[in-house]
mmCIF file of C-alpha atoms in Angstrom:
data_model
loop_
_atom_site.group_PDB
_atom_site.id
_atom_site.type_symbol
_atom_site.label_atom_id
_atom_site.label_comp_id
_atom_site.label_asym_id
_atom_site.label_seq_id
_atom_site.Cartn_x
_atom_site.Cartn_y
_atom_site.Cartn_z
ATOM 1 C CA MET I 1 -52.451 22.611 -37.537
ATOM 2 C CA SER I 2 -55.667 23.120 -35.565
ATOM 3 C CA HIS I 3 -55.924 19.315 -35.514
ATOM 4 C CA PHE I 4 -53.159 19.252 -32.867
ATOM 5 C CA PHE I 5 -54.930 21.831 -30.738
ATOM 6 C CA TRP I 6 -58.155 19.762 -30.760
ATOM 7 C CA GLN I 7 -56.236 16.634 -29.900
ATOM 8 C CA GLY I 8 -54.933 18.476 -26.849
ATOM 9 C CA CYS I 9 -58.475 19.519 -25.964
ATOM 10 C CA LEU I 10 -59.598 15.884 -25.842
ATOM 11 C CA HIS I 11 -56.748 14.736 -23.614
ATOM 12 C CA PRO I 12 -58.231 15.587 -20.165
ATOM 13 C CA LEU I 13 -61.456 13.863 -21.209
ATOM 14 C CA LEU I 14 -59.667 10.620 -22.061
ATOM 15 C CA VAL I 15 -57.684 10.210 -18.846
ATOM 16 C CA PRO I 16 -60.043 9.037 -16.064
ATOM 17 C CA ALA I 17 -57.704 10.123 -13.236
ATOM 18 C CA HIS I 18 -57.509 13.692 -14.614
ATOM 19 C CA LEU I 19 -61.258 13.807 -15.106
ATOM 20 C CA LEU I 20 -61.839 12.574 -11.557
ATOM 21 C CA VAL I 21 -59.573 15.252 -10.041
ATOM 22 C CA LEU I 22 -61.170 17.979 -12.177
ATOM 23 C CA LEU I 23 -64.659 16.815 -11.174
ATOM 24 C CA ALA I 24 -63.782 16.709 -7.471
ATOM 25 C CA LEU I 25 -62.038 20.105 -7.530
ATOM 26 C CA GLY I 26 -64.913 21.633 -9.519
ATOM 27 C CA LEU I 27 -67.448 20.346 -6.983
ATOM 28 C CA LEU I 28 -65.367 21.666 -4.083
ATOM 29 C CA LEU I 29 -64.900 25.093 -5.691
ATOM 30 C CA GLY I 30 -68.665 25.312 -6.258
ATOM 31 C CA GLN I 31 -69.171 25.023 -2.493
ATOM 32 C CA GLN I 32 -67.001 28.113 -1.866
ATOM 33 C CA THR I 33 -67.641 31.852 -2.196
ATOM 34 C CA PRO I 34 -67.437 33.481 -5.680
ATOM 35 C CA SER I 35 -64.230 35.358 -4.781
ATOM 36 C CA THR I 36 -62.544 32.123 -3.614
ATOM 37 C CA ILE I 37 -63.637 30.410 -6.844
ATOM 38 C CA ARG I 38 -62.143 33.222 -8.951
ATOM 39 C CA THR I 39 -58.826 33.221 -7.069
ATOM 40 C CA SER I 40 -58.550 29.434 -7.222
ATOM 41 C CA LEU I 41 -59.255 29.362 -10.954
ATOM 42 C CA VAL I 42 -56.585 31.980 -11.662
ATOM 43 C CA VAL I 43 -54.050 30.053 -9.572
ATOM 44 C CA TYR I 44 -55.076 26.797 -11.256
ATOM 45 C CA VAL I 45 -54.662 28.183 -14.793
ATOM 46 C CA ALA I 46 -51.248 29.633 -13.929
ATOM 47 C CA GLY I 47 -50.123 26.361 -12.327
ATOM 48 C CA LEU I 48 -51.399 24.262 -15.222
ATOM 49 C CA GLY I 49 -49.664 26.434 -17.813
ATOM 50 C CA SER I 50 -46.362 26.243 -15.935
ATOM 51 C CA ALA I 51 -46.619 22.479 -15.409
ATOM 52 C CA LEU I 52 -47.433 21.828 -19.076
ATOM 53 C CA PHE I 53 -44.429 23.916 -20.103
ATOM 54 C CA LEU I 54 -42.255 21.987 -17.629
ATOM 55 C CA THR I 55 -43.195 18.641 -19.264
ATOM 56 C CA ARG I 56 -40.809 19.680 -22.088
ATOM 57 C CA VAL I 57 -37.826 19.779 -19.731
ATOM 58 C CA LEU I 58 -38.627 17.503 -16.783
ATOM 59 C CA PRO I 59 -38.465 13.701 -16.847
ATOM 60 C CA ARG I 60 -41.679 11.621 -16.790
ATOM 61 C CA MET I 61 -43.516 11.627 -13.456
ATOM 62 C CA GLU I 62 -43.512 8.313 -11.605
ATOM 63 C CA GLN I 63 -46.676 6.997 -9.934
ATOM 64 C CA SER I 64 -48.699 9.938 -11.189
ATOM 65 C CA GLU I 65 -52.008 8.036 -11.026
ATOM 66 C CA LEU I 66 -51.400 7.248 -7.366
ATOM 67 C CA SER I 67 -50.864 10.947 -6.529
ATOM 68 C CA LEU I 68 -53.885 11.969 -8.593
ATOM 69 C CA LEU I 69 -56.098 9.405 -6.827
ATOM 70 C CA ILE I 70 -54.932 10.511 -3.357
ATOM 71 C CA LEU I 71 -55.810 14.079 -4.329
ATOM 72 C CA ALA I 72 -59.214 13.035 -5.766
ATOM 73 C CA LEU I 73 -59.972 11.078 -2.594
ATOM 74 C CA SER I 74 -59.119 14.054 -0.361
ATOM 75 C CA LEU I 75 -61.149 16.434 -2.518
ATOM 76 C CA GLY I 76 -64.115 14.013 -2.567
ATOM 77 C CA LEU I 77 -64.106 13.763 1.237
ATOM 78 C CA LEU I 78 -64.035 17.564 1.544
ATOM 79 C CA VAL I 79 -67.013 17.767 -0.854
ATOM 80 C CA ILE I 80 -69.000 15.301 1.297
ATOM 81 C CA LEU I 81 -68.189 17.288 4.465
ATOM 82 C CA LYS I 82 -69.224 20.525 2.684
ATOM 83 C CA LEU I 83 -66.881 22.749 4.627
ATOM 84 C CA ARG I 84 -66.083 26.385 3.987
ATOM 85 C CA ILE I 85 -62.366 25.978 3.493
ATOM 86 C CA ASN I 86 -59.933 28.817 4.061
ATOM 87 C CA LEU I 87 -58.378 30.416 1.008
ATOM 88 C CA ALA I 88 -54.840 29.145 1.665
ATOM 89 C CA LEU I 89 -55.961 25.497 1.668
ATOM 90 C CA ILE I 90 -58.167 25.782 -1.397
ATOM 91 C CA VAL I 91 -55.367 27.564 -3.297
ATOM 92 C CA THR I 92 -52.945 24.791 -2.259
ATOM 93 C CA LEU I 93 -55.382 22.139 -3.482
ATOM 94 C CA SER I 94 -55.889 23.988 -6.786
ATOM 95 C CA ILE I 95 -52.135 24.311 -7.330
ATOM 96 C CA SER I 96 -51.608 20.632 -6.487
ATOM 97 C CA ALA I 97 -54.308 19.608 -8.978
ATOM 98 C CA SER I 98 -52.936 21.832 -11.720
ATOM 99 C CA LEU I 99 -49.346 20.632 -11.231
ATOM 100 C CA LEU I 100 -50.274 16.943 -11.108
ATOM 101 C CA ILE I 101 -52.532 17.135 -14.159
ATOM 102 C CA GLY I 102 -50.092 19.308 -16.078
ATOM 103 C CA LEU I 103 -47.002 17.222 -15.359
ATOM 104 C CA ASP I 104 -48.926 14.046 -16.225
ATOM 105 C CA SER I 105 -50.038 15.457 -19.608
ATOM 106 C CA ARG I 106 -46.847 14.875 -21.495
ATOM 107 C CA VAL I 107 -46.921 14.894 -25.298
ATOM 108 C CA SER I 108 -44.422 12.326 -26.551
ATOM 109 C CA ALA I 109 -41.921 13.826 -28.974
ATOM 110 C CA LEU I 110 -42.322 11.479 -31.933
ATOM 111 C CA PRO I 111 -39.874 11.730 -34.851
ATOM 112 C CA GLY I 112 -41.128 14.360 -37.289
ATOM 113 C CA LEU I 113 -43.359 16.080 -34.754
ATOM 114 C CA ASP I 114 -42.420 19.800 -34.691
ATOM 115 C CA ALA I 115 -42.079 21.638 -31.401
ATOM 116 C CA SER I 116 -44.813 24.015 -32.583
ATOM 117 C CA LYS I 117 -47.249 21.101 -32.905
ATOM 118 C CA ILE I 118 -46.368 19.878 -29.427
ATOM 119 C CA TYR I 119 -46.934 23.353 -27.976
ATOM 120 C CA LEU I 120 -50.246 23.554 -29.832
ATOM 121 C CA GLN I 121 -51.352 20.289 -28.219
ATOM 122 C CA LEU I 122 -50.226 21.529 -24.796
ATOM 123 C CA LEU I 123 -52.223 24.709 -25.397
ATOM 124 C CA GLY I 124 -55.257 22.554 -26.196
ATOM 125 C CA ILE I 125 -54.817 20.663 -22.919
ATOM 126 C CA ALA I 126 -54.515 23.920 -20.946
ATOM 127 C CA PHE I 127 -57.594 25.316 -22.675
ATOM 128 C CA SER I 128 -59.859 22.303 -22.172
ATOM 129 C CA ALA I 129 -58.687 21.437 -18.632
ATOM 130 C CA SER I 130 -59.270 25.071 -17.572
ATOM 131 C CA LEU I 131 -62.617 25.356 -19.345
ATOM 132 C CA LEU I 132 -63.766 22.046 -17.908
ATOM 133 C CA LEU I 133 -62.856 23.044 -14.342
ATOM 134 C CA SER I 134 -64.561 26.435 -14.729
ATOM 135 C CA LEU I 135 -67.730 24.793 -16.066
ATOM 136 C CA LEU I 136 -67.764 22.178 -13.313
ATOM 137 C CA ALA I 137 -67.269 24.861 -10.637
ATOM 138 C CA LEU I 138 -70.103 26.906 -12.146
ATOM 139 C CA ILE I 139 -72.478 23.923 -12.335
ATOM 140 C CA SER I 140 -71.565 22.917 -8.784
ATOM 141 C CA PHE I 141 -72.099 26.497 -7.542
ATOM 142 C CA TYR I 142 -75.666 26.533 -8.884
ATOM 143 C CA LEU I 143 -76.359 22.907 -7.881
ATOM 144 C CA ASN I 144 -75.462 23.904 -4.313
ATOM 145 C CA LYS I 145 -78.424 26.260 -4.291
ATOM 146 C CA LEU I 146 -80.750 23.333 -5.134
ATOM 147 C CA LEU I 147 -81.937 20.974 -2.367
ATOM 148 C CA ALA I 148 -79.192 22.221 -0.032
ATOM 149 C CA GLY I 149 -76.481 20.843 -2.309
ATOM 150 C CA ILE I 150 -77.527 17.186 -1.869
ATOM 151 C CA ALA I 151 -76.594 16.254 -5.453
ATOM 152 C CA VAL I 152 -73.085 17.738 -5.096
ATOM 153 C CA ARG I 153 -72.412 15.774 -1.903
ATOM 154 C CA ILE I 154 -73.700 12.557 -3.487
ATOM 155 C CA ILE I 155 -71.410 13.030 -6.516
ATOM 156 C CA GLY I 156 -68.575 13.740 -4.044
ATOM 157 C CA ALA I 157 -69.325 10.359 -2.436
ATOM 158 C CA TRP I 158 -69.073 8.652 -5.854
ATOM 159 C CA VAL I 159 -65.705 10.305 -6.481
ATOM 160 C CA THR I 160 -64.468 9.227 -3.035
ATOM 161 C CA ALA I 161 -65.675 5.652 -3.522
ATOM 162 C CA GLY I 162 -64.155 5.271 -7.001
ATOM 163 C CA SER I 163 -60.820 6.789 -5.937
ATOM 164 C CA LEU I 164 -60.591 4.702 -2.770
ATOM 165 C CA MET I 165 -61.088 1.392 -4.554
ATOM 166 C CA VAL I 166 -58.632 2.046 -7.374
ATOM 167 C CA LEU I 167 -56.130 3.484 -4.899
ATOM 168 C CA ALA I 168 -56.365 0.258 -2.895
ATOM 169 C CA LEU I 169 -55.859 -1.751 -6.085
ATOM 170 C CA LEU I 170 -52.782 0.299 -7.087
ATOM 171 C CA LEU I 171 -51.254 0.046 -3.611
ATOM 172 C CA HIS I 172 -51.976 -3.679 -3.524
ATOM 173 C CA GLU I 173 -50.227 -4.132 -6.886
ATOM 174 C CA LEU I 174 -47.284 -1.999 -5.733
ATOM 175 C CA ILE I 175 -46.800 -3.941 -2.520
ATOM 176 C CA SER I 176 -47.304 -7.459 -3.893
ATOM 177 C CA MET T 1 -82.278 22.087 -36.066
ATOM 178 C CA HIS T 2 -81.957 18.355 -36.717
ATOM 179 C CA ASN T 3 -79.229 19.008 -39.300
ATOM 180 C CA ARG T 4 -77.306 21.158 -36.842
ATOM 181 C CA TYR T 5 -77.228 18.317 -34.269
ATOM 182 C CA LYS T 6 -76.235 15.883 -37.004
ATOM 183 C CA LYS T 7 -73.348 18.156 -38.008
ATOM 184 C CA LEU T 8 -72.262 18.537 -34.363
ATOM 185 C CA GLY T 9 -72.333 14.750 -33.982
ATOM 186 C CA TRP T 10 -70.065 14.326 -36.982
ATOM 187 C CA ILE T 11 -67.633 16.947 -35.683
ATOM 188 C CA ILE T 12 -67.428 15.199 -32.276
ATOM 189 C CA ALA T 13 -66.992 11.793 -33.936
ATOM 190 C CA LEU T 14 -64.240 13.227 -36.137
ATOM 191 C CA PHE T 15 -62.332 14.585 -33.133
ATOM 192 C CA VAL T 16 -62.632 11.287 -31.305
ATOM 193 C CA PHE T 17 -61.268 9.312 -34.255
ATOM 194 C CA MET T 18 -58.532 11.888 -34.958
ATOM 195 C CA GLN T 19 -56.593 10.683 -31.881
ATOM 196 C CA SER T 20 -53.003 9.864 -32.677
ATOM 197 C CA ALA T 21 -50.631 7.785 -30.573
ATOM 198 C CA ALA T 22 -48.551 10.849 -29.647
ATOM 199 C CA TRP T 23 -49.846 10.747 -26.071
ATOM 200 C CA ALA T 24 -48.466 9.433 -22.847
ATOM 201 C CA HIS T 25 -52.071 8.222 -22.315
ATOM 202 C CA THR T 26 -53.906 6.939 -25.361
ATOM 203 C CA GLY T 27 -57.221 6.664 -23.546
ATOM 204 C CA ALA T 28 -57.416 3.101 -24.816
ATOM 205 C CA GLY T 29 -59.664 0.978 -22.671
ATOM 206 C CA ALA T 30 -61.044 3.956 -20.741
ATOM 207 C CA ILE T 31 -64.374 4.082 -22.538
ATOM 208 C CA GLY T 32 -64.697 0.284 -22.649
ATOM 209 C CA GLY T 33 -63.765 0.055 -18.965
ATOM 210 C CA PHE T 34 -66.303 2.722 -18.050
ATOM 211 C CA MET T 35 -69.113 1.025 -19.993
ATOM 212 C CA SER T 36 -68.232 -2.364 -18.532
ATOM 213 C CA GLY T 37 -68.340 -0.915 -14.983
ATOM 214 C CA PHE T 38 -71.492 1.049 -15.703
ATOM 215 C CA THR T 39 -73.417 -1.970 -16.954
ATOM 216 C CA HIS T 40 -72.049 -4.333 -14.270
ATOM 217 C CA PRO T 41 -74.579 -3.502 -11.505
ATOM 218 C CA LEU T 42 -77.410 -3.729 -14.052
ATOM 219 C CA TYR T 43 -76.678 -7.397 -14.740
ATOM 220 C CA GLY T 44 -77.284 -8.361 -11.111
ATOM 221 C CA TRP T 45 -80.885 -7.770 -10.064
ATOM 222 C CA ASP T 46 -79.923 -8.360 -6.434
ATOM 223 C CA HIS T 47 -77.681 -5.275 -6.647
ATOM 224 C CA VAL T 48 -80.272 -3.191 -8.507
ATOM 225 C CA ALA T 49 -82.987 -4.007 -5.972
ATOM 226 C CA ALA T 50 -80.852 -2.982 -2.985
ATOM 227 C CA MET T 51 -79.591 0.250 -4.614
ATOM 228 C CA VAL T 52 -83.121 1.339 -5.472
ATOM 229 C CA ALA T 53 -84.268 0.411 -1.948
ATOM 230 C CA VAL T 54 -81.586 2.652 -0.385
ATOM 231 C CA GLY T 55 -82.900 5.592 -2.411
ATOM 232 C CA ILE T 56 -86.552 4.926 -1.532
ATOM 233 C CA LEU T 57 -85.713 4.497 2.160
ATOM 234 C CA GLY T 58 -83.783 7.773 2.168
ATOM 235 C CA ALA T 59 -86.727 9.600 0.617
ATOM 236 C CA PHE T 60 -89.152 7.906 3.052
ATOM 237 C CA LEU T 61 -87.123 9.026 6.065
ATOM 238 C CA GLY T 62 -86.769 12.588 4.718
ATOM 239 C CA ARG T 63 -83.856 14.922 5.423
ATOM 240 C CA PRO T 64 -81.038 14.343 6.217
ATOM 241 C CA ALA T 65 -81.482 10.630 5.382
ATOM 242 C CA ILE T 66 -82.336 11.487 1.763
ATOM 243 C CA TRP T 67 -78.731 12.544 1.145
ATOM 244 C CA LEU T 68 -76.972 10.783 4.006
ATOM 245 C CA LEU T 69 -77.905 7.229 2.995
ATOM 246 C CA PRO T 70 -76.870 7.623 -0.683
ATOM 247 C CA VAL T 71 -73.574 9.140 0.576
ATOM 248 C CA VAL T 72 -72.935 6.457 3.200
ATOM 249 C CA PHE T 73 -73.631 3.617 0.756
ATOM 250 C CA PRO T 74 -70.924 4.271 -1.894
ATOM 251 C CA VAL T 75 -68.278 5.311 0.645
ATOM 252 C CA VAL T 76 -68.736 2.194 2.796
ATOM 253 C CA MET T 77 -69.204 0.127 -0.370
ATOM 254 C CA ALA T 78 -65.705 1.261 -1.351
ATOM 255 C CA PHE T 79 -64.332 -0.132 1.926
ATOM 256 C CA GLY T 80 -66.050 -3.437 1.106
ATOM 257 C CA GLY T 81 -64.453 -3.171 -2.331
ATOM 258 C CA VAL T 82 -61.025 -2.735 -0.719
ATOM 259 C CA LEU T 83 -61.562 -5.991 1.234
ATOM 260 C CA GLY T 84 -62.423 -7.725 -2.052
ATOM 261 C CA ILE T 85 -59.350 -6.283 -3.795
ATOM 262 C CA LEU T 86 -57.076 -7.365 -0.973
ATOM 263 C CA GLY T 87 -58.603 -10.843 -1.146
ATOM 264 C CA ILE T 88 -59.604 -10.802 2.531
ATOM 265 C CA SER T 89 -62.244 -13.498 2.818
ATOM 266 C CA LEU T 90 -65.676 -12.394 3.948
ATOM 267 C CA PRO T 91 -68.284 -15.082 4.457
ATOM 268 C CA GLY T 92 -71.892 -14.905 3.267
ATOM 269 C CA ILE T 93 -71.506 -12.339 0.487
ATOM 270 C CA GLU T 94 -74.376 -13.543 -1.689
ATOM 271 C CA PRO T 95 -76.782 -14.202 1.244
ATOM 272 C CA GLY T 96 -75.799 -10.781 2.650
ATOM 273 C CA ILE T 97 -76.734 -9.090 -0.632
ATOM 274 C CA ALA T 98 -80.063 -10.976 -0.739
ATOM 275 C CA ILE T 99 -80.826 -10.132 2.903
ATOM 276 C CA SER T 100 -80.152 -6.444 2.156
ATOM 277 C CA SER T 101 -83.079 -6.504 -0.300
ATOM 278 C CA ILE T 102 -85.318 -8.278 2.230
ATOM 279 C CA VAL T 103 -84.535 -5.920 5.130
ATOM 280 C CA LEU T 104 -84.561 -2.646 3.179
ATOM 281 C CA GLY T 105 -87.655 -3.669 1.188
ATOM 282 C CA SER T 106 -89.462 -4.686 4.398
ATOM 283 C CA LEU T 107 -88.671 -1.339 6.069
ATOM 284 C CA ILE T 108 -90.281 0.396 3.082
ATOM 285 C CA VAL T 109 -93.360 -1.818 2.708
ATOM 286 C CA LEU T 110 -94.078 -1.694 6.455
ATOM 287 C CA ALA T 111 -93.393 2.078 6.503
ATOM 288 C CA VAL T 112 -90.991 1.634 9.428
ATOM 289 C CA HIS T 113 -89.152 4.843 10.362
ATOM 290 C CA PRO T 114 -86.010 3.722 12.200
ATOM 291 C CA PRO T 115 -83.771 6.380 13.822
ATOM 292 C CA LEU T 116 -81.298 7.854 11.372
ATOM 293 C CA TRP T 117 -78.276 6.153 12.914
ATOM 294 C CA VAL T 118 -79.981 2.727 12.726
ATOM 295 C CA ALA T 119 -80.803 3.255 9.030
ATOM 296 C CA ALA T 120 -77.249 4.464 8.343
ATOM 297 C CA VAL T 121 -75.675 1.479 10.144
ATOM 298 C CA LEU T 122 -77.958 -0.959 8.288
ATOM 299 C CA VAL T 123 -77.187 0.597 4.901
ATOM 300 C CA ALA T 124 -73.457 0.717 5.712
ATOM 301 C CA GLY T 125 -73.452 -2.935 6.782
ATOM 302 C CA PHE T 126 -75.124 -4.077 3.581
ATOM 303 C CA ALA T 127 -72.897 -1.816 1.467
ATOM 304 C CA ILE T 128 -69.881 -3.874 2.609
ATOM 305 C CA PHE T 129 -71.346 -6.989 0.931
ATOM 306 C CA HIS T 130 -72.171 -5.146 -2.302
ATOM 307 C CA GLY T 131 -68.739 -3.484 -2.396
ATOM 308 C CA TYR T 132 -66.925 -6.742 -1.730
ATOM 309 C CA ALA T 133 -68.633 -8.395 -4.715
ATOM 310 C CA HIS T 134 -67.601 -5.496 -6.997
ATOM 311 C CA GLY T 135 -64.113 -5.117 -5.542
ATOM 312 C CA ALA T 136 -63.275 -8.762 -6.126
ATOM 313 C CA GLU T 137 -63.837 -8.201 -9.864
ATOM 314 C CA LEU T 138 -61.941 -4.898 -10.094
ATOM 315 C CA PRO T 139 -58.426 -6.355 -10.561
ATOM 316 C CA ASN T 140 -59.633 -8.098 -13.749
ATOM 317 C CA ALA T 141 -60.828 -4.866 -15.359
ATOM 318 C CA ALA T 142 -58.828 -3.517 -18.329
ATOM 319 C CA ASN T 143 -58.985 0.011 -16.925
ATOM 320 C CA PRO T 144 -59.826 -0.241 -13.190
ATOM 321 C CA LEU T 145 -60.369 3.496 -12.689
ATOM 322 C CA ALA T 146 -62.792 3.820 -15.598
ATOM 323 C CA TYR T 147 -64.498 0.589 -14.478
ATOM 324 C CA SER T 148 -64.929 1.791 -10.890
ATOM 325 C CA ALA T 149 -66.142 5.221 -12.065
ATOM 326 C CA GLY T 150 -68.704 3.480 -14.274
ATOM 327 C CA PHE T 151 -70.140 1.272 -11.604
ATOM 328 C CA VAL T 152 -70.100 3.909 -8.876
ATOM 329 C CA ILE T 153 -72.014 6.291 -11.175
ATOM 330 C CA CYS T 154 -74.488 3.544 -12.084
ATOM 331 C CA THR T 155 -74.992 2.832 -8.370
ATOM 332 C CA GLY T 156 -75.639 6.515 -7.728
ATOM 333 C CA LEU T 157 -78.134 6.698 -10.582
ATOM 334 C CA LEU T 158 -79.993 3.697 -9.153
ATOM 335 C CA HIS T 159 -80.134 5.527 -5.811
ATOM 336 C CA LEU T 160 -81.541 8.561 -7.620
ATOM 337 C CA LEU T 161 -84.174 6.305 -9.220
ATOM 338 C CA GLY T 162 -85.053 5.089 -5.733
ATOM 339 C CA ILE T 163 -85.221 8.676 -4.413
ATOM 340 C CA ALA T 164 -87.525 9.581 -7.324
ATOM 341 C CA ILE T 165 -89.819 6.650 -6.454
ATOM 342 C CA GLY T 166 -89.649 7.599 -2.755
ATOM 343 C CA GLU T 167 -90.529 11.214 -3.571
ATOM 344 C CA LEU T 168 -93.893 9.952 -4.861
ATOM 345 C CA ILE T 169 -95.018 9.713 -1.218
ATOM 346 C CA ARG T 170 -96.033 13.380 -1.492
ATOM 347 C CA TRP T 171 -99.219 12.045 -3.117
ATOM 348 C CA PRO T 172 -101.485 9.421 -1.477
ATOM 349 C CA TRP T 173 -101.323 7.143 -4.544
ATOM 350 C CA GLY T 174 -97.565 7.615 -4.648
ATOM 351 C CA LYS T 175 -97.208 6.245 -1.122
ATOM 352 C CA THR T 176 -98.927 3.050 -2.285
ATOM 353 C CA VAL T 177 -96.666 2.838 -5.356
ATOM 354 C CA ALA T 178 -93.480 3.337 -3.290
ATOM 355 C CA ARG T 179 -94.533 0.780 -0.653
ATOM 356 C CA THR T 180 -95.486 -1.690 -3.388
ATOM 357 C CA VAL T 181 -92.010 -1.311 -4.928
ATOM 358 C CA GLY T 182 -90.583 -1.931 -1.433
ATOM 359 C CA GLY T 183 -92.703 -5.097 -1.204
ATOM 360 C CA VAL T 184 -91.502 -6.291 -4.599
ATOM 361 C CA ILE T 185 -87.879 -5.675 -3.513
ATOM 362 C CA ALA T 186 -88.387 -7.648 -0.277
ATOM 363 C CA LEU T 187 -90.018 -10.549 -2.170
ATOM 364 C CA ALA T 188 -87.241 -10.482 -4.760
ATOM 365 C CA GLY T 189 -84.770 -10.678 -1.848
ATOM 366 C CA PHE T 190 -86.430 -13.918 -0.700
ATOM 367 C CA GLY T 191 -86.163 -15.147 -4.282
ATOM 368 C CA PHE T 192 -82.418 -14.335 -4.387
ATOM 369 C CA LEU T 193 -81.850 -15.963 -0.985
ATOM 370 C CA THR T 194 -83.669 -19.183 -1.835
ATOM 371 C CA GLY T 195 -82.254 -19.349 -5.335
ATOM 372 C CA VAL T 196 -85.666 -19.056 -7.008
ATOM 373 C CA LEU T 197 -84.527 -15.879 -8.805
#
């Protein structure tokens, strides 16, 4: 049974758009105060859990990659600007990330796949996506103390650049 | 200790191969797309030379150029990439890329310290050409997001290599090494422009 849990754990690592949002949010959280980081993480975990549960009842999300890329782009720009963001905005961004990632992490109900196995996979996703964000926020927090946070801002620029180009490609494909 | 790492490697490999098709995303193509994007800039020496030059120039100019130039480059490069994706024609892409090596390499070898805004505008201008070349190839990638993440990370690592070379200027011999690398980049630029390289 643990096999299903581990499969869930790998999911956020195999979806580039999820990984990009987690990286950008982790970098942004690392630029904030410890109390803001803690609050945001709690809100994120709660949002992710709810969204994963909702995948069992809600229909598939349309254009999820587009929404995830817009969020990654916004987060990347905020990382480059290195602003101290107020709590309400950072909580909103954390909730948005958790809902988008959660709702986009649907486990297809294949014939013969028990509900318990599906929930175990969803638990794996919640565990790894939360652990990953916490680790990234922690690394970013300490990286910000080195060389005035240059590395964090440079990684933020990479995230922004990658998101912008793929976003343009998706929009171009949608329009044409 | 060696055995422990070996065991960990097997466990990771096992988890990777245990993937079933019960996912909305299978992850198929993501790793291949990433590797293809990551290795893409390494196949073009004209790109490598310019990326490294941006890093060295940033380190030469000191703060805030050391972080500003490597931030400006990928962001503006992405705008160039958007032009390539949209198929908007931009003349002189290849000469522009070659000239970027000549100009940036010359600034380093001659130890020119332009004002920050001049350096940023120069780097941004050249980034458009580099981004356009990458962006034009993006629609053909199997997994565009993984591809773009791969090549943007590779670009950043080349900048970091340049910054590391530029940081050698703390020592007198290091200054010579960094300026020599700048000279090699400028000469290579002439080679790319004339078609010798």
